Coordinates of C-alpha atoms in Angstrom, one line a residue:
M1 CA 105.3 59.5 216.8
S2 CA 104.6 56.3 218.7
D3 CA 101.0 55.6 219.8
P4 CA 100.5 55.5 223.5
R5 CA 99.2 52.2 224.8
P6 CA 95.6 52.3 225.9
P7 CA 94.8 51.8 229.6
I8 CA 93.2 48.6 230.8
E9 CA 90.1 50.6 231.8
C10 CA 88.7 53.7 230.2
A11 CA 89.1 56.7 232.4
N12 CA 86.1 58.4 230.9
C13 CA 83.4 55.7 231.2
G14 CA 85.1 52.8 233.0
A15 CA 84.6 50.2 230.2
A16 CA 87.2 47.6 229.7
I17 CA 89.5 48.4 226.7
P18 CA 90.7 45.5 224.6
R19 CA 94.5 45.1 224.0
G20 CA 95.5 47.0 220.9
A21 CA 92.3 49.1 220.7
R22 CA 92.6 52.5 219.2
A23 CA 89.5 53.9 221.0
C24 CA 87.2 53.0 223.8
P25 CA 84.5 50.7 222.5
E26 CA 81.9 52.4 224.8
C27 CA 82.5 56.2 224.7
G28 CA 85.1 56.6 221.9
A29 CA 87.9 58.1 223.9
D30 CA 91.2 57.7 222.1
E31 CA 94.8 58.9 222.1
R32 CA 93.7 62.1 220.4
T33 CA 91.2 62.9 223.1
G34 CA 93.6 61.7 225.7
W35 CA 94.2 58.4 227.3
R36 CA 94.2 59.7 230.8
E37 CA 96.0 57.9 233.7
T38 CA 93.4 59.3 236.1
N39 CA 89.8 58.4 236.4
V40 CA 86.8 60.8 236.3
Y41 CA 86.0 59.5 239.9
D42 CA 89.5 60.2 241.3
G43 CA 88.7 63.4 243.2
L44 CA 85.4 62.3 244.8
D45 CA 86.7 61.0 248.1
L46 CA 84.7 57.7 247.8
P47 CA 85.3 54.9 250.4
D48 CA 87.9 52.4 249.3
E49 CA 86.0 49.3 250.5
K50 CA 82.7 48.1 249.3
V51 CA 79.7 48.5 251.6
E52 CA 78.6 45.1 253.0
S53 CA 75.1 44.1 252.1
G54 CA 72.7 44.5 255.0
R55 CA 74.4 47.5 256.3
S56 CA 72.9 51.0 256.3
P57 CA 75.1 54.0 255.4
N58 CA 75.7 54.8 259.0
G59 CA 77.2 51.3 259.6
T60 CA 74.4 49.7 261.5
T61 CA 73.0 46.3 260.6
G62 CA 69.4 47.0 261.2
R63 CA 66.8 45.2 259.1
N64 CA 64.6 47.1 256.7
V65 CA 61.5 45.9 255.0
H66 CA 60.8 47.7 251.8
G67 CA 63.2 50.4 252.9
V68 CA 61.4 51.0 256.2
P69 CA 63.2 50.2 259.5
W70 CA 61.8 47.4 261.5
Y71 CA 60.8 49.6 264.5
W72 CA 58.4 51.7 262.3
W73 CA 56.7 48.5 261.2
S74 CA 56.3 47.5 264.9
V75 CA 54.8 50.9 265.7
G76 CA 52.4 50.6 262.7
I77 CA 51.3 47.1 263.7
A78 CA 50.8 48.2 267.3
I79 CA 48.5 51.1 266.2
L80 CA 46.5 48.7 264.0
I81 CA 46.0 46.3 266.9
V82 CA 44.9 49.1 269.2
F83 CA 42.5 50.4 266.5
A84 CA 41.1 46.9 266.0
L85 CA 40.6 46.3 269.7
G86 CA 38.8 49.7 269.9
V87 CA 36.5 48.8 267.1
L88 CA 35.7 45.4 268.7
A89 CA 35.0 47.1 272.0
L90 CA 32.3 49.3 270.3
L91 CA 30.5 46.2 268.9

């Protein structure tokens, strides 16, 4: 019985498999457990292209500061200014 050639990338964990390897160096998958042609992520319907940095999941390019959209920072700063002016008016 001929040994099947290992794939370039492990279908179980995604690690690179060296040429002539008998098992995956990361997870141990081998010809007995099945060199699969499919990947564990094949049925997930993931997008084909990478998401560009600076883009949110809905495709907009708005800026976030510490994960908070810029307009909420503007609202917070405006509230602080109004509060500070109110305190100064009382003095």
